Amino acid sequence: MDAPTGAYATVYTNDQREQLISDLREHFADEGGASAAEILLQNMGLHNTPLLDAMIRSRGEDTVFTLRGRQKKVADQILDTAAKVLPDPQRPALVPDERRVIFLVTGGAGTGKSAIGLQIKAELEAGGLTVKYASGSRAFNGAIREHVGYGDREFRESFTYFSNFVTPPDPPLDVLICDEAHRLRERSTNRFWKPEHQGTKPQVDELLDASRLTVFFLDEGQTVRPHEVGTVELIEDAATRYDATLVRYELREQFRCGGSDAYIRWVRAMLGVTDEEPEQWTPDGLMHVEVADSPEELERIIRTEALAGASARLVAGYCWPWTKPIGKERRLEADVRIGDWHRPWNADSDAFCEDGAPPCRIWAVHEKGLDQIGCVYTAQGLEWDWCGVIIGEDMVRRGDRWVFRRGKERKDPESGVKRVAVPGSFDPKVKAGSVDDEEFARLVRHAYHVLMTRASRATVLYSTDEETRNYLKELVGEVQVHGLRPTWENLPEEARVPHLPRPRRGRGSRRRRQSTGPHSPDLYLF
């Protein structure tokens, strides 16, 4: 009875089905509009260039990120403040400005924090200032240094880690950009360091001592280890101690996961990261979600997309023991075992292993990485078109709630390697002696939140627990795969953008390399 009325309104009843079909055919073209839709989405800025592709295209100099709205406002404010506070190398001031400024930029996954950081890094360096880009993520740093800055020592050395500032640089840097600041530690320590090289003050203080202007990018929802202390409160307290001006910004619009805010909200509600009641997923045309019935089906889907040209990876919760490479040949043990399906974790190694398996720091971007299973520590900060997520038995659905479990291991009598005795979490960072049950549950939720927000087009889920798998199927709903799954082959040509090869070694300066034209596709990112 509430149907709209007027000159353009038509109401059909059940016996007028043929009339409805006839009217639809009159008003809609026979051919699909996928190409036009993709162009529209690109012009709306929902589908951003993948971070590493953008960096490679620019050879690390004039980045091709299109900062929008609040992103651009934040970048402009930082650049403007730097121009006022920091000395001009060309025109030194008679009376130096001694003010200290700290920028704190918060935002969820995919809101453009790294894009802003890399953009201001390029522009500040172009102005002659000394800048370093620090991170707490080996995966992110490894991808940037090994692929964007391949063979370019100066560029590679501008990327570093939070723990590299125990001794402050002399003279101090002009600007230090701290990405993924939620991964800050209490102290800069390493079991391989001599006692005199260990940090003695809060790590955040070491970073502030290293530069005049410091920029922190932080997302408290991505804390996945118990000793990660990076919070808004930590930065605010440090700013007070240093009598520094603190400027805060919050980013809300996100550009990962196809730009689908609905998907981000759905994931957070489903995992219990927020207090929202989880609801059935409603396809929005930006992100695709489905649940696989077996690990074999999950792998087949992901490999099919990768072979067709998409970037794709398999990741899992830390629910199996992790064996270091074995023997001189550095063989990877197939630790991830689900029935008859066995696959190795990504290599716990800084060197290449048997059959060309890449070291952990570049697993996410090396073409051979598809043969191993990644975890939250090697996936955080990166993205792919398709992501297959294995939810292990550290988080299972029982009735109307999630149950979080720690696992126990046993030694296999034949091989001598560790296997699962009691299913659950095997992450050594969240052992019972390290965190209590409440903190354990929070960290596991956050880990799966990170894994489920790595895809830009499609997430395929699989749970090793049948009851959990059925729950996921109820939440995702029936998937009409035919014609709707955004497979690489089904995508319009405008959407099938190939990933770029990394720069070649020994091509001279970045500026000269940028003008030499396209590189041969011998070493692809994915």
Coordinates of C-alpha atoms in Angstrom, one line a residue:
M1 CA 0.0 0.0 0.0
D2 CA 3.0 2.3 0.5
A3 CA 4.2 1.9 -3.1
P4 CA 5.2 5.2 -4.8
T5 CA 2.8 6.8 -7.2
G6 CA 3.1 9.3 -10.0
A7 CA 3.8 9.5 -13.7
Y8 CA 7.0 7.4 -13.4
A9 CA 5.7 4.7 -11.0
T10 CA 4.4 1.4 -12.1
V11 CA 3.1 -1.4 -9.9
Y12 CA 3.3 -5.0 -11.1
T13 CA 1.4 -7.9 -9.7
N14 CA 2.3 -11.6 -9.8
D15 CA 0.3 -12.2 -13.0
Q16 CA 2.1 -9.4 -14.9
R17 CA 5.5 -11.0 -14.9
E18 CA 5.8 -11.0 -18.7
Q19 CA 4.9 -7.3 -18.8
L20 CA 7.6 -6.5 -16.2
I21 CA 10.2 -8.4 -18.2
S22 CA 9.2 -6.6 -21.4
D23 CA 9.4 -3.2 -19.7
L24 CA 12.8 -3.9 -18.3
R25 CA 14.1 -5.0 -21.7
E26 CA 12.8 -1.7 -23.2
H27 CA 14.7 0.4 -20.7
F28 CA 17.9 -1.6 -20.3
A29 CA 20.5 -2.4 -23.0
D30 CA 21.3 -6.0 -23.8
E31 CA 25.0 -5.5 -23.1
G32 CA 26.3 -5.1 -19.5
G33 CA 27.5 -1.8 -18.1
A34 CA 30.4 -3.1 -16.2
S35 CA 33.0 -1.0 -18.1
A36 CA 31.1 2.2 -17.5
A37 CA 30.6 1.3 -13.9
E38 CA 34.3 0.7 -13.4
I39 CA 35.2 4.0 -15.0
L40 CA 32.6 5.7 -12.8
L41 CA 34.1 4.1 -9.6
Q42 CA 37.6 5.1 -10.6
N43 CA 36.5 8.7 -11.2
M44 CA 34.8 8.7 -7.9
G45 CA 38.1 7.7 -6.3
L46 CA 36.8 4.6 -4.6
H47 CA 39.4 2.3 -6.3
N48 CA 42.9 3.7 -5.4
T49 CA 46.1 2.6 -7.1
P50 CA 47.6 -0.2 -4.9
L51 CA 50.3 1.3 -2.6
L52 CA 53.3 -0.5 -4.0
D53 CA 52.3 0.0 -7.6
A54 CA 52.0 3.7 -7.0
M55 CA 55.4 3.8 -5.5
I56 CA 57.0 1.8 -8.2
R57 CA 55.4 3.9 -10.9
S58 CA 56.9 7.0 -9.4
R59 CA 60.3 5.3 -8.6
G60 CA 59.8 6.6 -5.0
E61 CA 59.9 10.3 -6.0
D62 CA 56.8 12.1 -7.2
T63 CA 54.2 9.6 -6.0
V64 CA 51.0 9.1 -7.9
F65 CA 48.7 9.0 -4.9
T66 CA 45.6 11.2 -5.3
L67 CA 45.0 12.5 -1.9
R68 CA 41.4 13.4 -1.4
G69 CA 39.4 15.5 1.1
R70 CA 40.8 15.1 4.6
Q71 CA 43.8 13.2 3.4
K72 CA 44.9 16.3 1.4
K73 CA 44.1 18.6 4.3
V74 CA 46.3 16.6 6.6
A75 CA 49.2 16.5 4.1
D76 CA 49.0 20.2 3.4
Q77 CA 48.9 21.1 7.1
I78 CA 52.0 19.0 7.8
L79 CA 53.9 20.5 4.8
D80 CA 52.8 24.0 5.8
T81 CA 53.9 23.5 9.4
A82 CA 57.3 22.1 8.2
A83 CA 57.8 25.2 6.1
K84 CA 57.2 27.5 9.1
V85 CA 59.1 25.6 11.8
L86 CA 62.0 23.9 10.0
P87 CA 64.9 25.9 8.7
D88 CA 65.1 26.6 4.9
P89 CA 68.4 25.0 3.7
Q90 CA 68.7 27.8 1.1
R91 CA 67.9 30.7 3.4
P92 CA 68.9 30.1 7.1
A93 CA 67.0 32.2 9.6
L94 CA 68.8 34.6 11.8
V95 CA 66.8 33.5 14.8
P96 CA 66.0 29.8 14.5
D97 CA 62.4 28.6 15.4
E98 CA 62.8 26.2 18.3
R99 CA 59.2 25.0 18.4
R100 CA 58.6 21.3 18.4
V101 CA 55.5 19.9 16.6
I102 CA 54.0 16.4 16.8
F103 CA 51.3 15.4 14.3
L104 CA 49.0 12.4 15.3
V105 CA 46.9 11.0 12.5
T106 CA 44.5 8.3 13.4
G107 CA 42.3 6.2 11.1
G108 CA 41.3 2.6 10.3
A109 CA 42.8 0.2 7.7
G110 CA 42.7 1.7 4.2
T111 CA 42.1 5.3 5.2
G112 CA 45.3 6.4 3.4
K113 CA 47.7 6.9 6.3
S114 CA 50.6 5.4 4.4
A115 CA 49.7 7.2 1.2
I116 CA 49.9 10.5 3.2
G117 CA 53.2 9.6 4.8
L118 CA 54.8 8.6 1.5
Q119 CA 53.5 11.7 -0.2
I120 CA 54.8 14.1 2.4
K121 CA 58.1 12.2 2.5
A122 CA 58.7 12.8 -1.2
E123 CA 57.7 16.5 -1.0
L124 CA 59.8 17.2 2.1
E125 CA 62.9 15.5 0.6
A126 CA 62.4 17.5 -2.7
G127 CA 62.6 20.6 -0.5
G128 CA 66.0 19.7 0.8
L129 CA 64.9 18.5 4.3
T130 CA 66.3 15.3 6.0
V131 CA 63.5 12.8 6.3
K132 CA 63.2 9.2 7.4
Y133 CA 60.2 6.9 7.3
A134 CA 60.0 4.5 10.2
S135 CA 57.7 1.5 10.7
G136 CA 57.2 -1.3 13.1
S137 CA 56.3 -3.7 10.3
R138 CA 59.0 -5.9 8.6
A139 CA 56.5 -6.8 5.9
F140 CA 55.7 -3.2 4.9
N141 CA 59.4 -2.1 5.2
G142 CA 60.6 -5.1 3.3
A143 CA 58.1 -4.6 0.5
I144 CA 59.1 -0.9 0.0
R145 CA 62.8 -1.5 0.3
E146 CA 63.1 -4.6 -1.8
H147 CA 60.7 -3.8 -4.5
V148 CA 60.3 0.0 -4.8
G149 CA 63.9 0.8 -3.9
Y150 CA 65.5 -2.3 -5.4
G151 CA 69.1 -1.4 -6.2
D152 CA 68.8 2.2 -4.9
R153 CA 70.7 2.4 -1.7
E154 CA 69.9 6.0 -0.9
F155 CA 66.1 5.3 -1.2
R156 CA 66.3 2.0 0.8
E157 CA 68.2 3.7 3.7
S158 CA 65.5 6.3 4.1
F159 CA 63.2 3.6 5.4
T160 CA 63.9 2.2 8.8
Y161 CA 62.4 0.8 12.0
F162 CA 61.3 2.3 15.3
S163 CA 64.1 0.4 17.1
N164 CA 66.9 2.1 15.0
F165 CA 66.8 5.3 17.1
V166 CA 68.3 4.1 20.4
T167 CA 71.1 6.5 19.6
P168 CA 69.6 9.7 18.2
P169 CA 71.0 10.9 14.9
D170 CA 73.5 13.8 15.0
P171 CA 72.4 16.3 13.8
P172 CA 68.7 15.5 14.4
L173 CA 66.5 14.8 11.4
D174 CA 64.2 17.5 10.2
V175 CA 61.2 15.1 10.0
L176 CA 60.6 11.6 11.2
I177 CA 57.5 9.9 9.8
C178 CA 56.3 7.0 12.0
D179 CA 53.8 4.7 10.2
E180 CA 51.9 2.0 12.1
A181 CA 52.6 3.7 15.4
H182 CA 50.2 1.3 17.1
R183 CA 53.2 -1.1 16.9
L184 CA 55.4 1.0 19.2
R185 CA 57.1 -0.9 22.0
E186 CA 57.8 0.1 25.6
R187 CA 61.6 -0.2 24.9
S188 CA 63.8 -0.8 21.9
T189 CA 65.2 -4.2 22.7
N190 CA 66.5 -7.2 20.8
R191 CA 67.8 -10.5 22.3
F192 CA 70.7 -10.3 19.8
W193 CA 71.9 -6.8 21.0
K194 CA 74.6 -6.3 23.6
P195 CA 73.3 -4.8 26.9
E196 CA 74.8 -1.4 26.1
H197 CA 72.9 -1.2 22.8
Q198 CA 69.5 -1.9 24.4
G199 CA 67.1 1.1 24.8
T200 CA 66.9 2.6 28.2
K201 CA 64.0 5.1 27.7
P202 CA 60.5 4.7 26.2
Q203 CA 60.7 4.0 22.5
V204 CA 58.4 7.0 21.7
D205 CA 60.9 9.3 23.4
E206 CA 63.7 7.9 21.2
L207 CA 61.6 8.8 18.2
L208 CA 60.9 12.3 19.4
D209 CA 64.6 12.8 20.2
A210 CA 65.5 11.9 16.6
S211 CA 63.8 14.9 14.9
R212 CA 62.3 18.3 15.2
L213 CA 58.9 17.4 13.6
T214 CA 57.4 14.0 14.1
V215 CA 54.4 12.5 12.4
F216 CA 52.6 9.5 13.9
F217 CA 50.1 7.4 11.9
L218 CA 48.1 5.2 14.3
D219 CA 45.2 2.7 14.3
E220 CA 44.5 1.2 17.7
G221 CA 42.3 -1.4 16.1
Q222 CA 45.4 -3.1 14.5
T223 CA 47.3 -3.9 17.7
V224 CA 48.0 -7.6 17.5
R225 CA 50.8 -8.2 20.0
P226 CA 50.8 -7.8 23.8
H227 CA 53.9 -5.6 23.9
E228 CA 52.6 -3.1 21.3
V229 CA 51.8 0.0 23.4
G230 CA 51.1 2.6 20.7
T231 CA 48.0 4.5 21.7
V232 CA 46.6 8.0 21.4
E233 CA 47.2 8.5 25.1
L234 CA 50.9 7.4 24.8
I235 CA 51.5 10.1 22.1
E236 CA 49.6 12.7 24.1
D237 CA 51.6 12.1 27.3
A238 CA 54.9 12.2 25.3
A239 CA 53.9 15.5 23.7
T240 CA 53.3 16.9 27.2
R241 CA 56.7 15.8 28.5
Y242 CA 58.4 17.4 25.5
D243 CA 56.4 20.6 25.7
A244 CA 55.5 20.0 22.0
T245 CA 52.5 21.3 20.1
L246 CA 50.3 18.3 19.3
V247 CA 48.1 18.5 16.2
R248 CA 45.5 15.7 15.9
Y249 CA 43.6 14.5 12.8
E250 CA 41.2 11.6 12.3
L251 CA 40.7 9.9 8.9
R252 CA 37.4 8.2 8.3
E253 CA 36.9 7.6 4.6
Q254 CA 38.6 4.3 3.7
F255 CA 39.8 3.2 0.3
R256 CA 40.8 -0.4 0.8
C257 CA 38.3 -3.2 0.4
G258 CA 37.0 -1.6 -2.7
G259 CA 36.1 1.5 -0.8
S260 CA 33.2 -0.4 0.9
D261 CA 32.5 1.1 4.3
A262 CA 29.7 -1.5 4.6
Y263 CA 32.2 -4.4 4.4
I264 CA 34.5 -2.9 7.1
R265 CA 31.5 -2.4 9.4
W266 CA 30.3 -6.0 8.7
V267 CA 33.7 -7.5 9.5
R268 CA 34.0 -5.5 12.7
A269 CA 30.5 -6.5 13.9
M270 CA 31.0 -10.1 12.9
L271 CA 34.2 -10.4 14.8
G272 CA 32.9 -8.5 17.8
V273 CA 35.4 -5.7 17.5
T274 CA 32.5 -3.3 17.9
D275 CA 29.3 -3.6 19.9
E276 CA 27.1 -3.6 16.7
E277 CA 24.9 -6.7 16.2
P278 CA 26.2 -8.7 13.2
E279 CA 23.8 -8.9 10.3
Q280 CA 23.8 -10.8 7.0
W281 CA 26.1 -9.4 4.4
T282 CA 24.4 -7.4 1.7
P283 CA 26.4 -7.3 -1.5
D284 CA 27.2 -3.7 -2.4
G285 CA 29.1 -4.1 -5.7
L286 CA 32.3 -2.9 -4.1
M287 CA 33.4 -6.0 -2.2
H288 CA 32.7 -9.7 -2.8
V289 CA 32.5 -12.2 0.1
E290 CA 32.0 -15.9 0.0
V291 CA 32.7 -19.0 2.2
A292 CA 34.6 -22.0 0.9
D293 CA 33.6 -25.5 1.9
S294 CA 37.2 -26.9 2.1
P295 CA 40.8 -25.7 2.0
E296 CA 41.1 -27.2 -1.4
E297 CA 38.3 -25.1 -2.7
L298 CA 39.7 -22.0 -1.1
E299 CA 43.1 -22.6 -2.7
R300 CA 41.6 -23.3 -6.1
I301 CA 39.7 -20.0 -6.1
I302 CA 42.7 -18.0 -5.0
R303 CA 45.1 -19.7 -7.5
T304 CA 42.6 -19.3 -10.3
E305 CA 42.5 -15.6 -9.7
A306 CA 46.3 -15.3 -9.4
L307 CA 46.8 -17.2 -12.7
A308 CA 44.4 -14.9 -14.4
G309 CA 46.4 -11.9 -13.4
A310 CA 45.0 -10.7 -10.1
S311 CA 47.2 -10.2 -7.0
A312 CA 46.2 -12.9 -4.4
R313 CA 47.3 -14.5 -1.2
L314 CA 46.3 -17.2 1.3
V315 CA 46.6 -16.2 5.0
A316 CA 45.6 -17.9 8.2
G317 CA 45.3 -17.4 12.0
Y318 CA 48.3 -18.6 13.9
C319 CA 46.8 -22.0 14.7
W320 CA 49.7 -24.4 13.8
P321 CA 53.3 -24.7 15.0
W322 CA 55.8 -22.9 12.8
T323 CA 58.9 -24.8 11.8
K324 CA 62.1 -23.0 10.8
P325 CA 63.7 -24.0 7.4
I326 CA 65.2 -27.5 7.6
G327 CA 68.6 -28.6 6.4
K328 CA 71.1 -27.1 4.0
E329 CA 68.4 -27.0 1.3
R330 CA 66.3 -24.9 3.6
R331 CA 63.2 -27.0 3.1
L332 CA 59.9 -25.7 4.4
E333 CA 57.8 -28.1 6.5
A334 CA 54.1 -28.3 5.6
D335 CA 52.9 -27.1 9.1
V336 CA 49.4 -25.9 8.1
R337 CA 47.6 -29.2 8.1
I338 CA 43.8 -29.5 7.5
G339 CA 42.9 -33.1 6.8
D340 CA 44.8 -34.3 3.8
W341 CA 45.6 -30.7 2.7
H342 CA 49.1 -29.6 3.9
R343 CA 50.9 -26.3 3.1
P344 CA 53.9 -24.5 4.7
W345 CA 53.8 -21.2 6.5
N346 CA 55.8 -18.4 4.8
A347 CA 59.5 -18.9 5.4
D348 CA 60.7 -18.0 8.9
S349 CA 63.9 -16.8 7.3
D350 CA 65.8 -13.8 6.0
A351 CA 67.0 -15.7 3.0
F352 CA 65.4 -17.6 0.1
C353 CA 64.6 -21.2 0.7
E354 CA 64.0 -24.4 -1.3
D355 CA 62.1 -24.0 -4.6
G356 CA 62.6 -20.2 -4.4
A357 CA 60.4 -19.6 -1.4
P358 CA 60.9 -16.0 -0.5
P359 CA 62.1 -14.7 2.9
C360 CA 59.3 -13.5 5.2
R361 CA 59.9 -9.8 4.7
I362 CA 58.9 -10.0 1.0
W363 CA 56.5 -12.9 1.1
A364 CA 53.6 -10.6 0.5
V365 CA 54.9 -9.2 -2.8
H366 CA 57.1 -12.0 -4.3
E367 CA 55.5 -14.2 -7.0
K368 CA 56.5 -17.4 -5.2
G369 CA 54.6 -16.3 -2.1
L370 CA 51.4 -17.9 -3.3
D371 CA 52.9 -21.3 -2.4
Q372 CA 53.0 -20.5 1.3
I373 CA 50.4 -19.4 3.9
G374 CA 50.9 -16.0 5.5
C375 CA 49.9 -14.7 8.9
V376 CA 49.0 -11.4 10.4
Y377 CA 52.7 -10.4 10.9
T378 CA 53.6 -10.8 7.2
A379 CA 50.3 -9.3 5.9
Q380 CA 49.8 -6.2 8.0
G381 CA 50.0 -3.0 6.0
L382 CA 49.7 -4.6 2.6
E383 CA 46.8 -5.6 0.2
W384 CA 45.9 -7.8 -2.7
D385 CA 42.9 -8.0 -5.1
W386 CA 41.9 -11.4 -3.6
C387 CA 42.6 -12.8 -0.2
G388 CA 41.7 -16.2 1.1
V389 CA 41.5 -16.3 4.9
I390 CA 41.7 -19.5 7.0
I391 CA 40.1 -19.0 10.4
G392 CA 41.6 -21.6 12.7
E393 CA 40.4 -23.0 16.0
D394 CA 41.8 -20.1 18.1
M395 CA 38.4 -18.5 17.5
V396 CA 35.3 -20.7 17.1
R397 CA 31.5 -19.9 17.2
R398 CA 29.6 -21.6 19.9
G399 CA 25.9 -20.7 20.0
D400 CA 25.6 -16.9 20.1
R401 CA 29.2 -16.1 21.1
W402 CA 32.8 -16.5 20.1
V403 CA 35.1 -18.8 22.1
F404 CA 38.8 -18.3 22.1
R405 CA 41.2 -21.2 22.6
R406 CA 44.9 -21.7 23.1
G407 CA 46.5 -24.8 21.5
K408 CA 48.9 -27.4 22.7
E409 CA 51.6 -29.1 20.6
R410 CA 53.2 -32.5 20.4
K411 CA 56.3 -33.9 18.7
D412 CA 55.7 -36.2 15.7
P413 CA 57.6 -39.4 16.5
E414 CA 58.6 -40.0 12.8
S415 CA 59.6 -36.5 11.6
G416 CA 60.5 -34.9 15.0
V417 CA 58.6 -31.7 14.1
K418 CA 55.9 -30.2 16.2
R419 CA 52.2 -30.9 15.4
V420 CA 48.9 -30.0 16.9
A421 CA 47.8 -31.9 20.0
V422 CA 45.0 -29.6 21.1
P423 CA 43.6 -27.1 18.4
G424 CA 43.9 -23.4 19.2
S425 CA 46.3 -20.6 19.0
F426 CA 50.1 -21.3 18.7
D427 CA 51.2 -17.7 18.6
P428 CA 54.1 -17.5 21.1
K429 CA 53.4 -13.8 21.5
V430 CA 50.0 -14.5 23.2
K431 CA 50.9 -17.4 25.5
A432 CA 49.0 -17.9 28.7
G433 CA 51.9 -16.5 30.7
S434 CA 52.0 -13.4 28.5
V435 CA 48.4 -12.2 28.4
D436 CA 45.2 -13.0 30.3
D437 CA 42.1 -14.4 28.6
E438 CA 40.5 -11.1 28.0
E439 CA 43.5 -9.6 26.3
F440 CA 44.1 -12.9 24.4
A441 CA 40.5 -12.6 22.9
R442 CA 41.1 -9.0 22.0
L443 CA 44.3 -9.7 20.1
V444 CA 42.9 -12.7 18.2
R445 CA 39.9 -10.5 17.1
H446 CA 42.3 -7.8 15.9
A447 CA 44.4 -10.3 14.1
Y448 CA 41.5 -11.6 12.1
H449 CA 40.3 -8.1 11.5
V450 CA 43.6 -7.3 9.9
L451 CA 43.5 -10.5 7.7
M452 CA 40.0 -9.9 6.6
T453 CA 40.7 -6.3 5.4
R454 CA 43.6 -7.1 3.1
A455 CA 41.6 -7.6 -0.1
S456 CA 40.6 -4.8 -2.5
R457 CA 38.0 -6.9 -4.4
A458 CA 37.1 -10.2 -2.8
T459 CA 37.6 -12.1 0.5
V460 CA 37.1 -15.8 0.6
L461 CA 36.7 -17.3 4.1
Y462 CA 37.2 -20.8 5.4
S463 CA 37.0 -22.0 9.0
T464 CA 38.5 -25.3 10.1
D465 CA 35.6 -25.7 12.5
E466 CA 32.3 -26.9 11.0
E467 CA 30.0 -24.9 13.4
T468 CA 31.9 -21.7 12.7
R469 CA 31.8 -22.4 9.0
N470 CA 28.0 -22.8 9.1
Y471 CA 27.7 -19.5 11.1
L472 CA 29.8 -17.7 8.5
K473 CA 27.6 -19.1 5.7
E474 CA 24.5 -17.8 7.4
L475 CA 26.1 -14.3 7.8
V476 CA 27.4 -14.2 4.2
G477 CA 24.2 -15.6 2.7
E478 CA 23.7 -17.5 -0.5
V479 CA 26.3 -16.5 -3.1
Q480 CA 25.2 -16.4 -6.7
V481 CA 28.7 -17.0 -8.1
H482 CA 27.8 -17.2 -11.8
G483 CA 28.3 -13.7 -13.4
L484 CA 28.5 -12.0 -10.0
R485 CA 31.9 -13.1 -8.6
P486 CA 34.3 -10.4 -9.7
T487 CA 36.9 -12.8 -11.2
W488 CA 39.8 -11.3 -13.1
E489 CA 38.4 -12.7 -16.3
N490 CA 34.9 -11.3 -15.7
L491 CA 36.2 -7.8 -14.8
P492 CA 35.9 -5.1 -17.5
E493 CA 39.2 -4.3 -19.2
E494 CA 39.4 -1.0 -17.4
A495 CA 39.6 -2.9 -14.1
R496 CA 42.3 -5.4 -15.1
V497 CA 45.4 -3.3 -14.3
P498 CA 48.5 -5.5 -14.3
H499 CA 50.9 -5.1 -11.3
L500 CA 54.2 -3.5 -12.1
P501 CA 57.7 -5.1 -12.1
R502 CA 60.0 -3.9 -9.5
P503 CA 62.8 -1.5 -10.6
R504 CA 66.0 -3.1 -12.0
R505 CA 69.3 -3.0 -10.2
G506 CA 72.0 -0.7 -11.5
R507 CA 69.9 1.8 -13.5
G508 CA 71.5 4.9 -12.0
S509 CA 69.6 7.7 -10.2
R510 CA 65.9 7.5 -9.5
R511 CA 65.3 10.5 -11.7
R512 CA 67.1 8.9 -14.7
R513 CA 65.3 5.6 -14.2
Q514 CA 62.0 7.4 -14.2
S515 CA 62.7 8.7 -17.7
T516 CA 63.8 5.5 -19.3
G517 CA 60.3 4.2 -19.9
P518 CA 58.7 0.9 -18.9
H519 CA 60.7 -1.8 -17.4
S520 CA 60.7 -5.4 -18.7
P521 CA 58.3 -7.6 -16.8
D522 CA 60.9 -10.0 -15.4
L523 CA 60.3 -9.6 -11.7
Y524 CA 56.6 -9.0 -10.9
L525 CA 55.3 -7.8 -7.6
F526 CA 52.8 -10.6 -7.4

